[in-house]
Every structure is written in C-alpha cells, then in structure tokens.
Amino acid sequence: MGALLGILHRMGAHHYCPLVPAPPPRFVTERGCTLHGIMGEFDTAQAVYAAAEKVRDAGYRRWDVHTPFPIHGMEDAMGVKPTRLPILIALGAFTGVGGAYLMQWWMGAVDYPMVVQGKPYAAWEPWVPIMFELGVLCSAFSALLGMLGLNGLPRHHHPLFTSERFLRSSQDRFFVVIEAEDQNFNPQRVRSLLESSGATHVELVEDDSVEVTP
Amino acid sequence: MSHAAAHEGPVSLAEGNVRLRAGGGAIGTVLIAAGVVAAVATFAVGIGQGNFKHALAAYHIGAMSSLAVCLGAMFWVMAFHLVMSGWSVSIRRQFENAMVLVPVIGVLAVAGIAADVFFMHGQLLTWMNGAVRQGDSLYEEKAAWLNPVRWGLFALLYLFIWVYLSQRLWWYSTEQDRTGAPRLSNKARFTSAWGMPIFGLSLTFAAFDWLMSVDYRWFSTMWGVYYFAGAALSGMAAMILVLAAVRRSGRLSGAVTNEHLHDMSKLVFGFVVFWAYIGFGQYFLIWYSNIPEETSFMLARKTEGWNALSTFLVWGHFAVPWYILLWKFVRRSWALMTIVCAWVMVLEVADMYWIIRPMVYGGTGVHLDMWWLDLLGIVGVPLILAGLLVRKAHAGPLMPLKDPRLPEALHHRNYV
C-alpha cells in the first residue's frame, strides 16, 4: 500500500484526485506552512531563457517557467519531453474501433441476426461508419480527459497565487519556480542556483491550501 | 523569438548548396532512353503478338501513374500559393519541376488511348468498339459524351488548361529568381485562385475520359476525387523521394530539413487516409444500393483472382502505411520516409493496375501469363518522368532563391 501511494505521489495524483491523501510535507516554513517551492523573478525573456537552461542542466524535474507571452524554444531550454498523450489517444481510438466492431458483430451476427437487403449477417461494410465514429469519439474523449489528467486541470487554486509579485507574470516579469516536491530540492542550493542565474528577486512560496497543525 | 533563431546557423545560399553538379543529369538521359525503349518495345511486342489491348493497358497504367505525379505536384504548388505558405518555399521548386513536365507526360498519357480511339477501333476503350457497343442502350444513352470528336476535343482542352496553368506558375517562379520582384508571388497566388477550380474540373473529367471510360457501362461520381486522391498522395511522395536524393548529394543543407520532411510526411499521412476514405465511400454506396450497372466494376474485382489485389490495396495502400506513419520518428526520418514513399508510389501503380488491367480480358480471370508485358509497359512512362525530373533538377537552382517568403522556410520548425 505504501509503495502504491509512493508511486501515486510521484505521479502527482494527490493534486487532482481527492481519494489520494497528500504526502507529509518535506519542508515547512517558519510560520508552519507547507513549502510549495522557491520562486525566482527575472526581468527579461533572455534572462529567464538562460536560467531555464541552467535549472534543466542542474537536473530538476518538478519545476516550471511562467512568462507573460510564449517564448519560442523554451521547451528545449527547459528540456520538456514530448507528451505521452498520443499513446492515451491511440488506446482510446483502438478501444472505440474494436468495441464498435465487436458490438456490431455480436448484435448483427450472433444475438439477433436479421436479413437486410439480402446482405450477409456479418458483412463488415455497414460497420465501418460506426467503427469510424466511435473511434473518433473515444479518441476525442481520451484526448480531452487525458490532457486534463496529465496537466492536473481544472483546479480552483494554486499556491503561486499567494505571492503578490507573481501577479506580474501576466504583465512584465518572468518567473522560474522549483517545487519542494522535487527529489533534488534543497532550499539553500535552489536559492543560490536561482541567484547565480540572474534572478532579481527570490522568495519562498507557501502552500496555504494545506491545513497547518500547530 | 530571438533566442530560438540564435541557435540556428545561417543557411548557405551559395551555388554549392543550391545547385546540383553540372553534367550530373546524364543519368537522366539514360533513364529517358530506357523508358522510350520500354514503351516502344511494349507496343512492338503487343502488336507483334496480336495483343495491342494488353500492351496498351500496361502502358496506360504507367502513364496514368506518372500523370498523377505531375498533376499532384501541380495541385501542391497551387495549394502552397493559395495559403501563402512560408515553410514550403524551399521545397517548392521540385514540385514546380514535376508540374512543368505536364506537357510531356500529359501527351504521353493521352497518346496511347488516343491511338486506340482513333485508329484501333477501341480495343481498350470499348465504347469505340462497334462490335461491343452494337445495340447496347447503355452506350446509346451515353453516346453524346462518349464519342471520338467530343473525347478528342476535351483531351486537347484538358492538356491546354494544364499546360497553360503550369507554364504560367513556372514563369512567375523563375522570373522571380531573376528579378526578385515580390509582386510575382501575389500574381502566382491570383493564378492559383482561379486556376484551382479549373484544375479540379479538368482533372475530374480527364479521369472520367481516360480511366472510367475503359468500362463505358460503369460510372461513379466519386471517380475524379479518387484519381485526385492518388495524384495528391503520389505527387507528395515522389517529391519526398526527389528531395531525399538531392539531400544525399549534399545539397539544400539547412534549407530542407527534418522539419520540412515532417510536414510533407503529415500530408502523405493525410492523403493515405483521404484515399481510403473516399475509396471506401465509393465502394460502400455501390455495395449498399446493389444496382447491377454499378456493381459490375466491384464484382469483377472482388471475386476470384482480382480479390487478392483488392485486399492487397486495402492493406498496402491504406492500413500498413497508415499505421507506420502514425509514428513521429518515421515522419521525421529521411531514410524511413524514402522507404514509405517508394512503397506508396508502387501502390499507386498497383491502384492504376487494379482499375485498368481487369478490363483487358474481361470476366474475373486474372491471366498473368504475360506478366513481363505488364512490367515492360508499366515502367515506360515512369522511367521517362524520372529521367526528366533528374534533368530538370540539374537545370536550375534547387529552390526559389528570391522568394520573399524564403527566410520563413529557412527557419521553419514544428513546435511539437
């Protein structure tokens, strides 16, 4: 059970599945709040791009960059791997196509065979449109739900919104946030990495959504 | 963004990168000669054995497959202009090379069947055959369309449309090489705008006249789209092969990259699906309504020997390439896409074979004892097309060097 919970925590399941209890906090601030992560603020797109490359090379996994506009090439600077969503969509598609085939074969050729226009009971031709449509439907559902599952949306709140400075990420500032859940997270090292990358301001971000027991 | 651009070195537009070695086109002359020999030998053997019909069918399969490549390339050139696509500028010249060969390939495609219509009393195009059509009310209903005068005039009209459009677009592109005037891009776009519907109609009716009328009793309103789907697919596949060969000789380095291949492969993937979609649509409606004059075509190809080829087309032309092209690493690999595109080209020929060849001996029998005549006839025009493409590629710069959208193509990336 503990091992399964560990895997679920590593996948971040506790963020979007209410059935998974959150892991005990690894770091707690002086006020007694759970530490969400450490945020570095940058003045220019160039600076945050260079910082992202440094954080990537330092081997962090649970971190993100927040910018007011898309920066081309940022996914390379961050070392973001291609999404696994296509695999989920393919599974959905093959389920839809295969399910439609089996359903129509069972209904038309096994359970209730009926002569229509003298065609064979198990003629595959009329099944194709339904196989196609169910394939499209199931891949669309698995694309949407898989996307929501993988990115953890929708959510009502995010710890970053507790930071006043972070609001400027939609105006004119660029942010790198390294989360405390990262296996390599060490507050001193993260702070010095961000500062040496050219951050103009570094601050702790608390997770105020977790109840603190004094 | 400036940082992304800073990662890419400048692309060399020096002669050594955008022009093939002078004199390298000799292999093209060899291919053309081989193609002419194959075509002449096909007819010589066919007539010598008293089997002009089989020889013409074999030649016609190769000719219509080659014409599909030229018309497909023409479609893509017009589509690129119409949507003002920037990424495709560095690959467009190869498409233009194939497009501008339409006068030669078009005449070769129509010459064989025109000889049949006007001099051989309709051995393959049986609506000209008095012995077959005698007293057939199906023919008499269609006689206003299927007669040599209308057929010949329309063949000239189709050729005129294609030659005019291709020469005009070719002139804009090569004139821009010389002057660099950006307004020529707008003119090419304008020509494509009125040219596209005319192109679509002429291709549709040419497919009726040159392919569907082989069996004059049969008809399908989807026929033009079916030929177009194969044309757009094999046009794109052929150009991937050409660009792969050009890149192997060390040219277009940095100008045509995996990013361009990725987009071309997506279009191949799309048209593999499109071909299957409309091909099945055509079959499905005929199968469902079950009307004798419509089912004759499918009946001949879905029973006994030809059923094997029909099944092979479903798997080879659709299912297998579809599954392989689902994988991004395939779509971005020149080596793997060369194999896939060569396969797609072979299957396009098999598709033409599936359309034309069963009509030679009628009935459902396959008659493969003259397989070598099939092979000889089929390679004729494709070899000529390949030779002409090689010579064309050597004749000028490998991309439109002064196109105003060239920088966009040189920095093209798929953000996936």
mmCIF file of C-alpha atoms in Angstrom, chain B residues 65-78 80 87-102 105 170 230-248 252 256-257 260-265 267-268 334 337-342 344-345 382 385-390 392-393 398:
data_model
loop_
_atom_site.group_PDB
_atom_site.id
_atom_site.type_symbol
_atom_site.label_atom_id
_atom_site.label_comp_id
_atom_site.label_asym_id
_atom_site.label_seq_id
_atom_site.Cartn_x
_atom_site.Cartn_y
_atom_site.Cartn_z
ATOM 1 C CA SER B 65 0.506 6.873 -62.603
ATOM 2 C CA SER B 66 3.118 9.300 -63.957
ATOM 3 C CA LEU B 67 0.476 11.860 -64.872
ATOM 4 C CA ALA B 68 -0.824 11.561 -61.299
ATOM 5 C CA VAL B 69 2.609 12.633 -60.016
ATOM 6 C CA CYS B 70 2.703 15.713 -62.297
ATOM 7 C CA LEU B 71 -0.877 16.732 -61.533
ATOM 8 C CA GLY B 72 -0.354 16.083 -57.832
ATOM 9 C CA ALA B 73 2.730 18.320 -57.867
ATOM 10 C CA MET B 74 0.702 20.982 -59.673
ATOM 11 C CA PHE B 75 -2.003 20.772 -57.029
ATOM 12 C CA TRP B 76 0.549 21.260 -54.260
ATOM 13 C CA VAL B 77 2.179 24.259 -55.979
ATOM 14 C CA MET B 78 -1.216 25.939 -56.293
ATOM 15 C CA PHE B 80 1.126 26.437 -51.404
ATOM 16 C CA TRP B 87 7.526 26.782 -44.855
ATOM 17 C CA SER B 88 7.181 25.188 -48.302
ATOM 18 C CA VAL B 89 9.196 27.762 -50.271
ATOM 19 C CA SER B 90 12.452 25.809 -50.046
ATOM 20 C CA ILE B 91 10.799 22.597 -51.315
ATOM 21 C CA ARG B 92 8.524 24.229 -53.931
ATOM 22 C CA ARG B 93 10.957 24.213 -56.859
ATOM 23 C CA GLN B 94 10.950 20.395 -57.006
ATOM 24 C CA PHE B 95 7.157 20.433 -57.211
ATOM 25 C CA GLU B 96 7.372 23.028 -59.964
ATOM 26 C CA ASN B 97 9.843 20.830 -61.846
ATOM 27 C CA ALA B 98 7.329 17.970 -61.826
ATOM 28 C CA MET B 99 4.403 20.283 -62.598
ATOM 29 C CA VAL B 100 6.027 21.809 -65.645
ATOM 30 C CA LEU B 101 6.552 18.325 -67.152
ATOM 31 C CA VAL B 102 2.784 18.080 -67.644
ATOM 32 C CA ILE B 105 3.653 13.371 -69.576
ATOM 33 C CA TRP B 170 6.567 28.273 -63.687
ATOM 34 C CA GLY B 230 -3.976 9.194 -55.625
ATOM 35 C CA ALA B 231 -2.454 12.151 -57.504
ATOM 36 C CA ALA B 232 -2.012 14.366 -54.435
ATOM 37 C CA LEU B 233 -0.612 11.411 -52.487
ATOM 38 C CA SER B 234 1.852 10.191 -55.097
ATOM 39 C CA GLY B 235 2.838 13.763 -56.029
ATOM 40 C CA MET B 236 3.891 14.443 -52.451
ATOM 41 C CA ALA B 237 5.537 11.013 -52.036
ATOM 42 C CA ALA B 238 7.515 11.442 -55.269
ATOM 43 C CA MET B 239 8.782 14.858 -54.186
ATOM 44 C CA ILE B 240 9.938 13.454 -50.836
ATOM 45 C CA LEU B 241 11.952 10.898 -52.828
ATOM 46 C CA VAL B 242 13.406 13.646 -55.061
ATOM 47 C CA LEU B 243 14.333 15.833 -52.083
ATOM 48 C CA ALA B 244 15.857 12.848 -50.276
ATOM 49 C CA ALA B 245 18.061 12.223 -53.335
ATOM 50 C CA VAL B 246 19.013 15.916 -53.559
ATOM 51 C CA ARG B 247 19.915 15.944 -49.870
ATOM 52 C CA ARG B 248 22.024 12.808 -50.279
ATOM 53 C CA LEU B 252 19.961 22.086 -49.653
ATOM 54 C CA VAL B 256 15.292 21.485 -46.439
ATOM 55 C CA THR B 257 15.441 19.858 -43.020
ATOM 56 C CA HIS B 260 10.134 20.218 -43.781
ATOM 57 C CA LEU B 261 10.087 16.428 -44.076
ATOM 58 C CA HIS B 262 7.862 16.228 -41.013
ATOM 59 C CA ASP B 263 5.275 18.490 -42.653
ATOM 60 C CA MET B 264 5.461 16.714 -46.026
ATOM 61 C CA SER B 265 5.038 13.370 -44.239
ATOM 62 C CA LEU B 267 0.473 15.476 -45.839
ATOM 63 C CA VAL B 268 1.356 11.975 -47.095
ATOM 64 C CA TRP B 334 14.577 10.705 -44.385
ATOM 65 C CA MET B 337 10.292 8.049 -45.355
ATOM 66 C CA THR B 338 12.204 7.090 -48.510
ATOM 67 C CA ILE B 339 11.067 3.508 -47.980
ATOM 68 C CA VAL B 340 7.480 4.530 -47.155
ATOM 69 C CA CYS B 341 7.237 6.873 -50.165
ATOM 70 C CA ALA B 342 8.704 4.319 -52.576
ATOM 71 C CA VAL B 344 3.328 4.464 -51.712
ATOM 72 C CA MET B 345 4.450 5.053 -55.322
ATOM 73 C CA PRO B 382 7.556 6.419 -65.188
ATOM 74 C CA LEU B 385 9.288 11.005 -65.951
ATOM 75 C CA ALA B 386 12.141 10.044 -63.614
ATOM 76 C CA GLY B 387 14.724 10.932 -66.253
ATOM 77 C CA LEU B 388 13.074 14.278 -66.998
ATOM 78 C CA LEU B 389 12.919 15.063 -63.269
ATOM 79 C CA VAL B 390 16.629 14.324 -62.879
ATOM 80 C CA LYS B 392 15.120 19.343 -64.511
ATOM 81 C CA ALA B 393 16.687 19.202 -61.052
ATOM 82 C CA LEU B 398 17.107 23.844 -56.321
#
